[in-house]
Amino acid sequence: MTLSPPGPAPVETARGASRRLTWAALPTRARLVVLVLAIDLLAALVSFSLIVVNARSAVEVEMKAALANIELIVSDTIGLAQSDSPARLLQTLELRVQGLRHVRVAVFDAEGRKVALATPRPRRETHLAPRWFADLIAPTPQRDDLPIVAQEQRIGTALITTEPLDEIDEVWGYTVSLSLASLCLNLGLLGALYLAFGRVLAPLTQLADGLTQLERHDYTARLDPPASRELAVIAERFNSVAGALAEARAANGRLNRQLLTAQDDERRRTALELHDEFGPCLFALEANAASVTRMAQGASEPDRSKLAARADEISTIVGQVQGLNRDLLNRLRPHALGQVPLAECLQLLLRNFRIRHPGTTFSGTFTDLARGYGDLIDLTVFRCIQESMTNAVRHGAARTVTVEASERAAADELHLVIRDDGAGLPADHGTPSASLDGGFRGGMGLSGMRERVEALSGTFRLDNAAPGTVVRIAIPLDPERAEDTSPIVSV
């Protein structure tokens, strides 16, 4: 067994997750501003680096120019003061090199003594640039000994030392001015971006509020289209989804009401049949049983012919009750469904319609059908064919009804086509008021068929056939299904 080594790895992982969560928890506008600020800082770092590189190069150029300038000053001074004494010439040279920028010059006589003026010019010893900035820019100090020769005789020496702090102060002042201007500009830009991001992202806040309304099942939420084209598309899609959800909710409400109405209608019809059909039969059975009892309890020998007549009447009534019971059970659920192959169940359905409607011709073609496709699909196929034929006879007054059912193995679909030559669809078929049942009433209706088929991911179409109507149904089949051969108990 391998044990995981103890250590701070989970803690580190938790810290990393905490940092990620902290960044993710920031508002989008704040994250955008932080990103812009990070870009500004990076740009400032790059700019500062360029300033340092360019300033170092400029200071080096200035130092070289200053050294060359000192040599010219010394040569010029010697040329102008050839007639003066060496001491006077050195004093003049010391006076001219006082206060030069970028260099420090010390004049020494032939014995190595430093030449000093009676009233030396003061030099600025304080500098603006901080030490770290000067260290970044200042080149390596240079020292040079320049001999002073007059009348072909060396009368002294000029010790020249580069002093770049004056130039560095100028660069520092330029850098500070540029930084302050950039800071003000960036602060204004960040403020403008913060306000702009707020206006741009405001529709997203409205979208979040709208989604919250949808989450609370309030489908009346609508978004005003913003000025941004991309966000306007999102708002349009949101409004479409909200409208579709509202329509679906309304449709569900209508279907629930229809379901309750259908259940109440079925119960009412069952109660009426029990009262109008079973009641008289049971009363007749009770009357015949009482008559037989009276004849059996009589003092004289019972009349056998009357007993036989009463028995025949009882047998006839029992047959009626059995027929009514069978019809009632078939309406609640076909008793043969699941007991015999689906094609035979559909043939039995056609035969019952031929018996009940002798004036209409019913024909069916059921090819390549399996024994069964499962209780749900078999019952859907049976009910859709039953309702379609009922609508064709009851509402279309059809004289011919043709039913076709086949399995298309290539598409793994079960196809149903029910045609009739009746009156066809009403003129308002397809309008919102007629879309639920297509103008038909009774049974489970077209909406019930459509709901059954769509619950199985199938398609349902009802069209005019000129004359009559045609119902087309396609139900997808599971390619890995096994044939349903298990018996189903009828209730």
CSV table of C-alpha atoms in Angstrom, one decimal:
chain,number,residue,atom,x,y,z
A,1,MET,CA,0.0,0.0,0.0
A,2,THR,CA,1.4,3.4,-1.0
A,3,LEU,CA,1.0,6.2,1.5
A,4,SER,CA,0.8,9.8,0.3
A,5,PRO,CA,3.7,11.8,1.8
A,6,PRO,CA,2.7,14.3,4.4
A,7,GLY,CA,3.6,17.9,3.8
A,8,PRO,CA,2.4,21.3,3.0
A,9,ALA,CA,1.2,20.4,-0.6
A,10,PRO,CA,-2.5,20.5,0.3
A,11,VAL,CA,-2.0,23.9,2.1
A,12,GLU,CA,-0.2,25.3,-1.0
A,13,THR,CA,-3.0,24.0,-3.2
A,14,ALA,CA,-5.6,25.6,-0.9
A,15,ARG,CA,-3.7,28.9,-1.0
A,16,GLY,CA,-3.5,28.8,-4.8
A,17,ALA,CA,-7.2,28.0,-4.9
A,18,SER,CA,-7.9,30.9,-2.5
A,19,ARG,CA,-5.9,33.3,-4.7
A,20,ARG,CA,-7.8,32.2,-7.8
A,21,LEU,CA,-11.1,32.5,-6.0
A,22,THR,CA,-10.2,36.0,-4.8
A,23,TRP,CA,-9.4,37.1,-8.3
A,24,ALA,CA,-12.5,35.4,-9.7
A,25,ALA,CA,-14.6,37.0,-7.0
A,26,LEU,CA,-13.7,40.5,-8.2
A,27,PRO,CA,-16.2,42.3,-10.3
A,28,THR,CA,-15.6,42.3,-14.0
A,29,ARG,CA,-15.1,46.1,-14.1
A,30,ALA,CA,-12.5,45.9,-11.3
A,31,ARG,CA,-10.7,43.2,-13.0
A,32,LEU,CA,-10.6,45.2,-16.3
A,33,VAL,CA,-9.3,48.2,-14.4
A,34,VAL,CA,-6.6,46.1,-12.7
A,35,LEU,CA,-5.5,44.7,-16.1
A,36,VAL,CA,-5.3,48.2,-17.6
A,37,LEU,CA,-3.3,49.3,-14.5
A,38,ALA,CA,-1.0,46.4,-14.9
A,39,ILE,CA,-0.4,47.3,-18.6
A,40,ASP,CA,0.3,50.9,-17.5
A,41,LEU,CA,2.8,49.8,-15.0
A,42,LEU,CA,4.5,47.5,-17.5
A,43,ALA,CA,4.6,50.4,-20.0
A,44,ALA,CA,6.0,52.7,-17.3
A,45,LEU,CA,8.7,50.2,-16.5
A,46,VAL,CA,9.6,49.8,-20.2
A,47,SER,CA,9.7,53.6,-20.6
A,48,PHE,CA,11.9,54.1,-17.6
A,49,SER,CA,14.3,51.5,-18.9
A,50,LEU,CA,14.5,53.3,-22.2
A,51,ILE,CA,15.0,56.6,-20.4
A,52,VAL,CA,17.9,55.1,-18.4
A,53,VAL,CA,19.5,53.6,-21.4
A,54,ASN,CA,19.2,56.8,-23.5
A,55,ALA,CA,20.3,59.0,-20.6
A,56,ARG,CA,23.4,56.9,-19.9
A,57,SER,CA,24.4,57.2,-23.6
A,58,ALA,CA,23.7,61.0,-23.6
A,59,VAL,CA,25.7,61.5,-20.4
A,60,GLU,CA,28.7,59.6,-21.9
A,61,VAL,CA,28.5,61.8,-25.0
A,62,GLU,CA,28.3,64.9,-22.8
A,63,MET,CA,31.3,63.8,-20.8
A,64,LYS,CA,33.4,63.3,-24.0
A,65,ALA,CA,32.3,66.7,-25.3
A,66,ALA,CA,33.3,68.3,-22.0
A,67,LEU,CA,36.7,66.8,-22.0
A,68,ALA,CA,37.3,68.1,-25.6
A,69,ASN,CA,36.0,71.5,-24.6
A,70,ILE,CA,38.5,71.7,-21.7
A,71,GLU,CA,41.4,71.0,-24.1
A,72,LEU,CA,40.2,73.9,-26.3
A,73,ILE,CA,39.8,76.2,-23.4
A,74,VAL,CA,43.4,75.5,-22.2
A,75,SER,CA,44.9,75.9,-25.7
A,76,ASP,CA,42.9,79.1,-26.2
A,77,THR,CA,44.0,80.6,-22.9
A,78,ILE,CA,47.6,79.8,-23.5
A,79,GLY,CA,47.5,81.3,-27.0
A,80,LEU,CA,45.9,84.6,-25.7
A,81,ALA,CA,48.2,85.0,-22.6
A,82,GLN,CA,51.6,84.1,-24.1
A,83,SER,CA,53.1,87.4,-22.9
A,84,ASP,CA,51.9,86.9,-19.3
A,85,SER,CA,54.0,85.4,-16.6
A,86,PRO,CA,53.5,81.7,-15.9
A,87,ALA,CA,51.8,82.5,-12.6
A,88,ARG,CA,49.5,85.0,-14.3
A,89,LEU,CA,48.6,82.5,-17.0
A,90,LEU,CA,47.8,79.8,-14.5
A,91,GLN,CA,45.6,82.3,-12.6
A,92,THR,CA,43.8,83.2,-15.8
A,93,LEU,CA,43.3,79.5,-16.7
A,94,GLU,CA,42.0,78.7,-13.2
A,95,LEU,CA,39.5,81.6,-13.5
A,96,ARG,CA,38.2,80.4,-16.9
A,97,VAL,CA,37.7,76.7,-15.8
A,98,GLN,CA,35.8,77.7,-12.7
A,99,GLY,CA,32.1,76.7,-12.9
A,100,LEU,CA,32.3,74.5,-15.9
A,101,ARG,CA,29.5,72.0,-16.2
A,102,HIS,CA,30.1,68.2,-16.3
A,103,VAL,CA,33.8,68.5,-15.3
A,104,ARG,CA,36.0,69.5,-12.4
A,105,VAL,CA,39.4,71.1,-13.3
A,106,ALA,CA,42.2,71.6,-10.8
A,107,VAL,CA,45.2,73.7,-12.0
A,108,PHE,CA,48.7,73.0,-10.6
A,109,ASP,CA,51.9,74.9,-11.1
A,110,ALA,CA,55.2,73.3,-12.2
A,111,GLU,CA,56.1,72.5,-8.5
A,112,GLY,CA,52.7,70.7,-8.1
A,113,ARG,CA,51.0,73.4,-6.0
A,114,LYS,CA,47.3,74.0,-6.6
A,115,VAL,CA,46.5,77.3,-8.0
A,116,ALA,CA,43.8,79.0,-6.0
A,117,LEU,CA,41.8,82.2,-6.7
A,118,ALA,CA,41.4,84.9,-4.1
A,119,THR,CA,37.6,84.8,-4.5
A,120,PRO,CA,36.6,81.4,-6.0
A,121,ARG,CA,33.3,81.0,-7.6
A,122,PRO,CA,30.8,79.0,-5.5
A,123,ARG,CA,29.6,75.6,-7.0
A,124,ARG,CA,26.3,74.0,-6.3
A,125,GLU,CA,27.0,70.9,-4.2
A,126,THR,CA,23.4,69.7,-3.8
A,127,HIS,CA,21.8,67.7,-6.6
A,128,LEU,CA,18.2,66.9,-7.4
A,129,ALA,CA,18.6,63.3,-8.6
A,130,PRO,CA,18.5,60.6,-5.9
A,131,ARG,CA,21.6,58.4,-5.4
A,132,TRP,CA,20.0,55.3,-6.9
A,133,PHE,CA,19.0,57.2,-10.1
A,134,ALA,CA,22.5,58.6,-10.4
A,135,ASP,CA,24.0,55.1,-9.9
A,136,LEU,CA,21.8,53.8,-12.8
A,137,ILE,CA,22.9,56.5,-15.2
A,138,ALA,CA,26.4,57.8,-14.2
A,139,PRO,CA,29.2,56.4,-16.4
A,140,THR,CA,32.6,55.4,-14.9
A,141,PRO,CA,34.4,58.6,-13.8
A,142,GLN,CA,37.3,59.7,-16.0
A,143,ARG,CA,40.5,61.5,-14.9
A,144,ASP,CA,42.9,63.1,-17.2
A,145,ASP,CA,46.1,65.1,-16.7
A,146,LEU,CA,46.6,67.8,-19.3
A,147,PRO,CA,50.0,69.5,-19.4
A,148,ILE,CA,50.1,73.3,-19.6
A,149,VAL,CA,52.9,74.4,-22.0
A,150,ALA,CA,53.8,78.0,-22.7
A,151,GLN,CA,56.7,79.1,-24.8
A,152,GLU,CA,57.8,75.5,-25.2
A,153,GLN,CA,58.1,75.1,-21.4
A,154,ARG,CA,55.7,73.2,-19.2
A,155,ILE,CA,54.5,75.6,-16.6
A,156,GLY,CA,51.8,73.4,-14.9
A,157,THR,CA,49.2,70.7,-15.1
A,158,ALA,CA,45.4,70.7,-15.4
A,159,LEU,CA,43.8,67.7,-13.6
A,160,ILE,CA,40.4,67.1,-15.3
A,161,THR,CA,37.7,64.9,-13.6
A,162,THR,CA,34.3,64.2,-15.2
A,163,GLU,CA,31.3,65.3,-13.1
A,164,PRO,CA,28.1,63.9,-14.7
A,165,LEU,CA,25.7,64.9,-11.8
A,166,ASP,CA,24.7,68.1,-13.5
A,167,GLU,CA,23.6,66.2,-16.6
A,168,ILE,CA,21.9,63.6,-14.4
A,169,ASP,CA,20.0,66.3,-12.6
A,170,GLU,CA,18.6,67.5,-16.0
A,171,VAL,CA,17.6,63.9,-16.9
A,172,TRP,CA,16.0,63.5,-13.5
A,173,GLY,CA,14.0,66.6,-13.9
A,174,TYR,CA,12.8,65.5,-17.3
A,175,THR,CA,11.9,62.1,-16.0
A,176,VAL,CA,9.9,63.5,-13.1
A,177,SER,CA,8.0,65.9,-15.3
A,178,LEU,CA,7.3,63.1,-17.8
A,179,SER,CA,6.2,60.8,-15.0
A,180,LEU,CA,3.9,63.3,-13.4
A,181,ALA,CA,2.3,64.1,-16.8
A,182,SER,CA,1.9,60.3,-17.5
A,183,LEU,CA,0.5,59.8,-14.0
A,184,CYS,CA,-2.2,62.5,-14.5
A,185,LEU,CA,-3.0,61.2,-17.9
A,186,ASN,CA,-3.3,57.6,-16.7
A,187,LEU,CA,-5.4,58.5,-13.7
A,188,GLY,CA,-7.8,60.4,-16.0
A,189,LEU,CA,-7.7,57.4,-18.4
A,190,LEU,CA,-8.5,54.9,-15.6
A,191,GLY,CA,-11.3,57.1,-14.4
A,192,ALA,CA,-12.8,57.3,-17.9
A,193,LEU,CA,-12.3,53.6,-18.4
A,194,TYR,CA,-14.0,52.9,-15.1
A,195,LEU,CA,-17.0,54.9,-16.1
A,196,ALA,CA,-17.0,53.4,-19.6
A,197,PHE,CA,-16.7,49.9,-18.3
A,198,GLY,CA,-19.6,50.6,-16.0
A,199,ARG,CA,-21.8,51.7,-18.9
A,200,VAL,CA,-20.7,48.9,-21.1
A,201,LEU,CA,-21.2,46.2,-18.4
A,202,ALA,CA,-24.5,47.6,-17.1
A,203,PRO,CA,-26.5,45.4,-19.5
A,204,LEU,CA,-24.8,42.4,-18.0
A,205,THR,CA,-26.2,43.4,-14.6
A,206,GLN,CA,-29.6,43.7,-16.1
A,207,LEU,CA,-29.1,40.2,-17.7
A,208,ALA,CA,-28.2,38.8,-14.3
A,209,ASP,CA,-31.3,40.3,-12.8
A,210,GLY,CA,-33.4,38.9,-15.6
A,211,LEU,CA,-31.9,35.4,-15.1
A,212,THR,CA,-32.7,35.7,-11.4
A,213,GLN,CA,-36.3,36.4,-12.4
A,214,LEU,CA,-36.4,33.4,-14.7
A,215,GLU,CA,-34.9,31.3,-11.9
A,216,ARG,CA,-37.9,32.4,-9.7
A,217,HIS,CA,-40.2,31.2,-12.5
A,218,ASP,CA,-41.1,34.8,-13.4
A,219,TYR,CA,-41.1,34.6,-17.2
A,220,THR,CA,-42.3,38.2,-17.8
A,221,ALA,CA,-38.7,39.4,-17.6
A,222,ARG,CA,-37.6,41.3,-20.6
A,223,LEU,CA,-34.4,43.2,-21.4
A,224,ASP,CA,-34.2,46.5,-23.2
A,225,PRO,CA,-31.7,46.2,-26.2
A,226,PRO,CA,-28.5,48.1,-25.3
A,227,ALA,CA,-26.5,50.2,-27.7
A,228,SER,CA,-23.8,47.5,-28.1
A,229,ARG,CA,-24.5,45.2,-31.0
A,230,GLU,CA,-23.1,42.1,-29.3
A,231,LEU,CA,-25.0,42.7,-26.1
A,232,ALA,CA,-28.1,43.6,-28.1
A,233,VAL,CA,-28.0,40.1,-29.6
A,234,ILE,CA,-27.7,38.6,-26.1
A,235,ALA,CA,-30.7,40.7,-24.9
A,236,GLU,CA,-32.7,39.6,-28.0
A,237,ARG,CA,-31.9,35.9,-27.3
A,238,PHE,CA,-32.8,36.4,-23.7
A,239,ASN,CA,-36.2,37.9,-24.5
A,240,SER,CA,-36.8,35.0,-27.0
A,241,VAL,CA,-35.9,32.4,-24.3
A,242,ALA,CA,-38.1,34.2,-21.8
A,243,GLY,CA,-41.0,34.3,-24.3
A,244,ALA,CA,-40.5,30.6,-25.2
A,245,LEU,CA,-40.5,29.7,-21.5
A,246,ALA,CA,-43.7,31.7,-20.9
A,247,GLU,CA,-45.4,30.0,-23.9
A,248,ALA,CA,-44.2,26.6,-22.6
A,249,ARG,CA,-45.6,27.4,-19.2
A,250,ALA,CA,-48.9,28.5,-20.7
A,251,ALA,CA,-49.0,25.4,-22.9
A,252,ASN,CA,-48.3,23.2,-19.8
A,253,GLY,CA,-51.1,24.9,-18.0
A,254,ARG,CA,-53.5,24.3,-20.9
A,255,LEU,CA,-52.3,20.7,-21.2
A,256,ASN,CA,-52.8,20.2,-17.4
A,257,ARG,CA,-56.3,21.6,-17.7
A,258,GLN,CA,-57.0,19.4,-20.7
A,259,LEU,CA,-55.7,16.4,-18.8
A,260,LEU,CA,-57.9,17.1,-15.8
A,261,THR,CA,-60.8,17.7,-18.2
A,262,ALA,CA,-60.1,14.5,-20.0
A,263,GLN,CA,-59.9,12.6,-16.7
A,264,ASP,CA,-63.1,14.0,-15.5
A,265,ASP,CA,-64.8,13.3,-18.9
A,266,GLU,CA,-63.6,9.7,-18.8
A,267,ARG,CA,-64.8,9.2,-15.3
A,268,ARG,CA,-68.1,10.8,-16.1
A,269,ARG,CA,-68.5,8.6,-19.2
A,270,THR,CA,-67.5,5.5,-17.2
A,271,ALA,CA,-70.0,6.5,-14.5
A,272,LEU,CA,-72.7,7.1,-17.1
A,273,GLU,CA,-72.0,3.7,-18.7
A,274,LEU,CA,-72.1,2.0,-15.3
A,275,HIS,CA,-75.3,3.7,-14.5
A,276,ASP,CA,-77.0,3.4,-17.9
A,277,GLU,CA,-75.7,0.0,-19.0
A,278,PHE,CA,-74.7,-1.9,-16.0
A,279,GLY,CA,-77.5,-0.6,-13.8
A,280,PRO,CA,-80.4,-1.9,-15.9
A,281,CYS,CA,-78.6,-5.2,-16.5
A,282,LEU,CA,-78.0,-5.7,-12.8
A,283,PHE,CA,-81.7,-4.7,-12.1
A,284,ALA,CA,-82.8,-7.3,-14.6
A,285,LEU,CA,-80.6,-9.9,-13.1
A,286,GLU,CA,-82.0,-9.1,-9.7
A,287,ALA,CA,-85.6,-9.3,-11.0
A,288,ASN,CA,-85.0,-12.6,-12.7
A,289,ALA,CA,-83.3,-14.0,-9.6
A,290,ALA,CA,-86.2,-12.9,-7.5
A,291,SER,CA,-88.6,-14.5,-9.9
A,292,VAL,CA,-86.7,-17.8,-9.8
A,293,THR,CA,-86.7,-17.6,-6.0
A,294,ARG,CA,-90.4,-17.1,-5.9
A,295,MET,CA,-91.1,-20.0,-8.3
A,296,ALA,CA,-88.8,-22.2,-6.2
A,297,GLN,CA,-90.5,-21.3,-3.0
A,298,GLY,CA,-94.0,-21.9,-4.4
A,299,ALA,CA,-96.2,-24.8,-3.1
A,300,SER,CA,-96.7,-26.3,-6.5
A,301,GLU,CA,-94.1,-27.8,-8.8
A,302,PRO,CA,-92.2,-25.0,-10.6
A,303,ASP,CA,-92.8,-24.6,-14.3
A,304,ARG,CA,-89.7,-25.8,-16.0
A,305,SER,CA,-90.3,-23.8,-19.2
A,306,LYS,CA,-90.5,-20.6,-17.1
A,307,LEU,CA,-87.3,-21.5,-15.3
A,308,ALA,CA,-85.6,-22.1,-18.6
A,309,ALA,CA,-86.8,-18.7,-19.9
A,310,ARG,CA,-85.5,-17.0,-16.8
A,311,ALA,CA,-82.2,-18.8,-17.1
A,312,ASP,CA,-82.0,-17.7,-20.8
A,313,GLU,CA,-82.7,-14.1,-19.8
A,314,ILE,CA,-80.1,-14.3,-17.1
A,315,SER,CA,-77.6,-15.7,-19.5
A,316,THR,CA,-78.3,-13.0,-22.1
A,317,ILE,CA,-77.9,-10.3,-19.5
A,318,VAL,CA,-74.7,-11.8,-18.3
A,319,GLY,CA,-73.4,-11.8,-21.9
A,320,GLN,CA,-74.3,-8.1,-22.2
A,321,VAL,CA,-72.5,-7.3,-19.0
A,322,GLN,CA,-69.5,-9.2,-20.2
A,323,GLY,CA,-69.5,-7.3,-23.5
A,324,LEU,CA,-69.9,-4.0,-21.7
A,325,ASN,CA,-67.1,-4.9,-19.3
A,326,ARG,CA,-64.9,-5.9,-22.2
A,327,ASP,CA,-65.5,-2.7,-24.0
A,328,LEU,CA,-64.9,-0.7,-20.9
A,329,LEU,CA,-61.6,-2.5,-20.2
A,330,ASN,CA,-60.5,-2.1,-23.8
A,331,ARG,CA,-61.2,1.6,-23.6
A,332,LEU,CA,-59.1,1.9,-20.4
A,333,ARG,CA,-56.4,-0.4,-21.8
A,334,PRO,CA,-56.5,-2.9,-24.7
A,335,HIS,CA,-56.4,-6.2,-23.1
A,336,ALA,CA,-54.6,-7.9,-26.0
A,337,LEU,CA,-51.7,-5.4,-26.0
A,338,GLY,CA,-48.6,-7.1,-24.8
A,339,GLN,CA,-50.3,-10.6,-25.0
A,340,VAL,CA,-50.2,-10.9,-28.8
A,341,PRO,CA,-48.0,-9.3,-31.5
A,342,LEU,CA,-48.5,-5.7,-32.2
A,343,ALA,CA,-49.7,-6.3,-35.7
A,344,GLU,CA,-52.5,-8.6,-34.5
A,345,CYS,CA,-53.6,-6.1,-31.9
A,346,LEU,CA,-53.9,-3.5,-34.7
A,347,GLN,CA,-55.8,-5.9,-36.9
A,348,LEU,CA,-58.2,-6.5,-34.0
A,349,LEU,CA,-58.6,-2.8,-33.6
A,350,LEU,CA,-59.5,-2.5,-37.3
A,351,ARG,CA,-62.0,-5.3,-37.0
A,352,ASN,CA,-63.8,-3.6,-34.1
A,353,PHE,CA,-64.0,-0.4,-36.1
A,354,ARG,CA,-65.5,-2.3,-39.0
A,355,ILE,CA,-68.1,-3.8,-36.7
A,356,ARG,CA,-69.0,-0.5,-35.1
A,357,HIS,CA,-68.9,1.6,-38.3
A,358,PRO,CA,-70.1,-0.7,-41.1
A,359,GLY,CA,-70.5,2.3,-43.5
A,360,THR,CA,-66.7,3.0,-43.5
A,361,THR,CA,-64.0,0.8,-45.1
A,362,PHE,CA,-61.0,0.3,-42.8
A,363,SER,CA,-57.8,-1.3,-44.2
A,364,GLY,CA,-54.4,-1.7,-42.7
A,365,THR,CA,-50.9,-2.7,-43.8
A,366,PHE,CA,-48.5,-3.7,-41.1
A,367,THR,CA,-45.2,-4.9,-42.5
A,368,ASP,CA,-41.9,-5.6,-40.9
A,369,LEU,CA,-43.2,-5.0,-37.4
A,370,ALA,CA,-41.6,-6.7,-34.4
A,371,ARG,CA,-43.7,-8.5,-31.9
A,372,GLY,CA,-43.5,-5.5,-29.6
A,373,TYR,CA,-41.5,-2.3,-29.0
A,374,GLY,CA,-42.2,-1.9,-25.3
A,375,ASP,CA,-45.3,-1.1,-23.5
A,376,LEU,CA,-45.0,2.7,-23.9
A,377,ILE,CA,-44.4,2.6,-27.7
A,378,ASP,CA,-47.0,-0.1,-28.3
A,379,LEU,CA,-49.6,1.8,-26.4
A,380,THR,CA,-48.8,5.1,-28.2
A,381,VAL,CA,-49.1,3.4,-31.6
A,382,PHE,CA,-52.4,1.8,-30.7
A,383,ARG,CA,-53.9,5.0,-29.2
A,384,CYS,CA,-52.7,7.2,-32.1
A,385,ILE,CA,-54.3,4.9,-34.7
A,386,GLN,CA,-57.4,4.5,-32.6
A,387,GLU,CA,-57.8,8.3,-32.2
A,388,SER,CA,-57.0,9.0,-35.8
A,389,MET,CA,-59.7,6.6,-37.0
A,390,THR,CA,-62.2,7.9,-34.5
A,391,ASN,CA,-61.6,11.5,-35.7
A,392,ALA,CA,-61.9,10.5,-39.3
A,393,VAL,CA,-65.3,8.9,-38.8
A,394,ARG,CA,-66.7,11.2,-36.2
A,395,HIS,CA,-65.5,14.6,-37.5
A,396,GLY,CA,-64.5,13.9,-41.1
A,397,ALA,CA,-67.4,11.6,-42.1
A,398,ALA,CA,-64.8,9.5,-43.9
A,399,ARG,CA,-65.9,6.6,-46.1
A,400,THR,CA,-62.4,5.1,-46.4
A,401,VAL,CA,-59.6,4.9,-43.8
A,402,THR,CA,-56.2,3.4,-44.6
A,403,VAL,CA,-53.6,2.7,-41.9
A,404,GLU,CA,-49.9,1.9,-42.6
A,405,ALA,CA,-47.4,0.9,-40.0
A,406,SER,CA,-43.8,-0.1,-40.8
A,407,GLU,CA,-40.4,-0.3,-39.2
A,408,ARG,CA,-37.6,1.4,-41.2
A,409,ALA,CA,-34.5,-0.5,-40.0
A,410,ALA,CA,-32.1,1.9,-41.8
A,411,ALA,CA,-33.4,4.8,-39.8
A,412,ASP,CA,-34.3,2.9,-36.6
A,413,GLU,CA,-37.8,4.5,-36.8
A,414,LEU,CA,-41.3,3.3,-36.6
A,415,HIS,CA,-43.5,5.1,-39.1
A,416,LEU,CA,-47.3,5.4,-39.0
A,417,VAL,CA,-49.5,6.9,-41.8
A,418,ILE,CA,-53.3,7.2,-41.3
A,419,ARG,CA,-55.2,8.5,-44.4
A,420,ASP,CA,-58.9,9.2,-44.8
A,421,ASP,CA,-61.2,10.7,-47.5
A,422,GLY,CA,-63.2,12.8,-45.1
A,423,ALA,CA,-64.0,16.5,-44.9
A,424,GLY,CA,-60.4,17.5,-44.2
A,425,LEU,CA,-59.0,20.0,-41.7
A,426,PRO,CA,-61.0,23.1,-40.7
A,427,ALA,CA,-60.1,26.4,-42.1
A,428,ASP,CA,-58.6,27.7,-38.8
A,429,HIS,CA,-56.3,24.7,-38.3
A,430,GLY,CA,-52.9,25.8,-37.3
A,431,THR,CA,-54.0,29.0,-35.5
A,432,PRO,CA,-53.3,29.3,-31.8
A,433,SER,CA,-56.9,28.6,-30.9
A,434,ALA,CA,-57.0,25.5,-33.0
A,435,SER,CA,-53.5,24.2,-32.6
A,436,LEU,CA,-54.3,22.2,-29.5
A,437,ASP,CA,-56.8,19.8,-31.0
A,438,GLY,CA,-57.0,20.9,-34.6
A,439,GLY,CA,-60.7,21.5,-34.3
A,440,PHE,CA,-61.4,18.0,-33.1
A,441,ARG,CA,-62.8,16.9,-29.8
A,442,GLY,CA,-63.3,13.6,-28.1
A,443,GLY,CA,-60.9,10.9,-27.0
A,444,MET,CA,-57.4,12.1,-26.1
A,445,GLY,CA,-57.5,14.5,-29.1
A,446,LEU,CA,-54.7,15.6,-31.4
A,447,SER,CA,-52.9,17.4,-28.6
A,448,GLY,CA,-52.8,14.1,-26.6
A,449,MET,CA,-51.4,12.3,-29.6
A,450,ARG,CA,-48.8,14.9,-30.2
A,451,GLU,CA,-47.8,14.9,-26.6
A,452,ARG,CA,-47.5,11.1,-26.5
A,453,VAL,CA,-45.3,11.1,-29.7
A,454,GLU,CA,-43.1,14.0,-28.6
A,455,ALA,CA,-42.6,12.4,-25.2
A,456,LEU,CA,-40.9,9.6,-27.2
A,457,SER,CA,-38.8,12.1,-29.1
A,458,GLY,CA,-40.9,11.5,-32.2
A,459,THR,CA,-42.5,13.8,-34.8
A,460,PHE,CA,-46.3,14.3,-35.4
A,461,ARG,CA,-47.8,15.9,-38.5
A,462,LEU,CA,-51.4,16.5,-39.6
A,463,ASP,CA,-52.0,17.7,-43.1
A,464,ASN,CA,-54.8,18.0,-45.7
A,465,ALA,CA,-54.8,15.1,-48.2
A,466,ALA,CA,-57.3,16.6,-50.7
A,467,PRO,CA,-59.6,15.0,-49.9
A,468,GLY,CA,-59.4,14.2,-46.3
A,469,THR,CA,-56.5,14.3,-43.9
A,470,VAL,CA,-53.3,12.4,-43.4
A,471,VAL,CA,-51.6,11.8,-40.1
A,472,ARG,CA,-47.8,11.1,-40.2
A,473,ILE,CA,-46.0,9.8,-37.1
A,474,ALA,CA,-42.3,8.8,-36.7
A,475,ILE,CA,-41.1,7.3,-33.5
A,476,PRO,CA,-37.3,6.6,-33.1
A,477,LEU,CA,-36.3,3.2,-31.8
A,478,ASP,CA,-33.4,2.2,-29.7
A,479,PRO,CA,-31.0,0.3,-31.9
A,480,GLU,CA,-29.9,-1.8,-29.0
A,481,ARG,CA,-33.4,-2.7,-27.9
A,482,ALA,CA,-34.6,-6.2,-27.4
A,483,GLU,CA,-38.1,-7.3,-28.6
A,484,ASP,CA,-40.6,-7.1,-25.8
A,485,THR,CA,-42.1,-10.5,-25.3
A,486,SER,CA,-43.1,-10.2,-21.7
A,487,PRO,CA,-46.9,-10.4,-21.1
A,488,ILE,CA,-48.6,-7.3,-19.7
A,489,VAL,CA,-51.4,-7.7,-17.2
A,490,SER,CA,-54.5,-5.8,-18.2
A,491,VAL,CA,-56.4,-3.9,-15.6
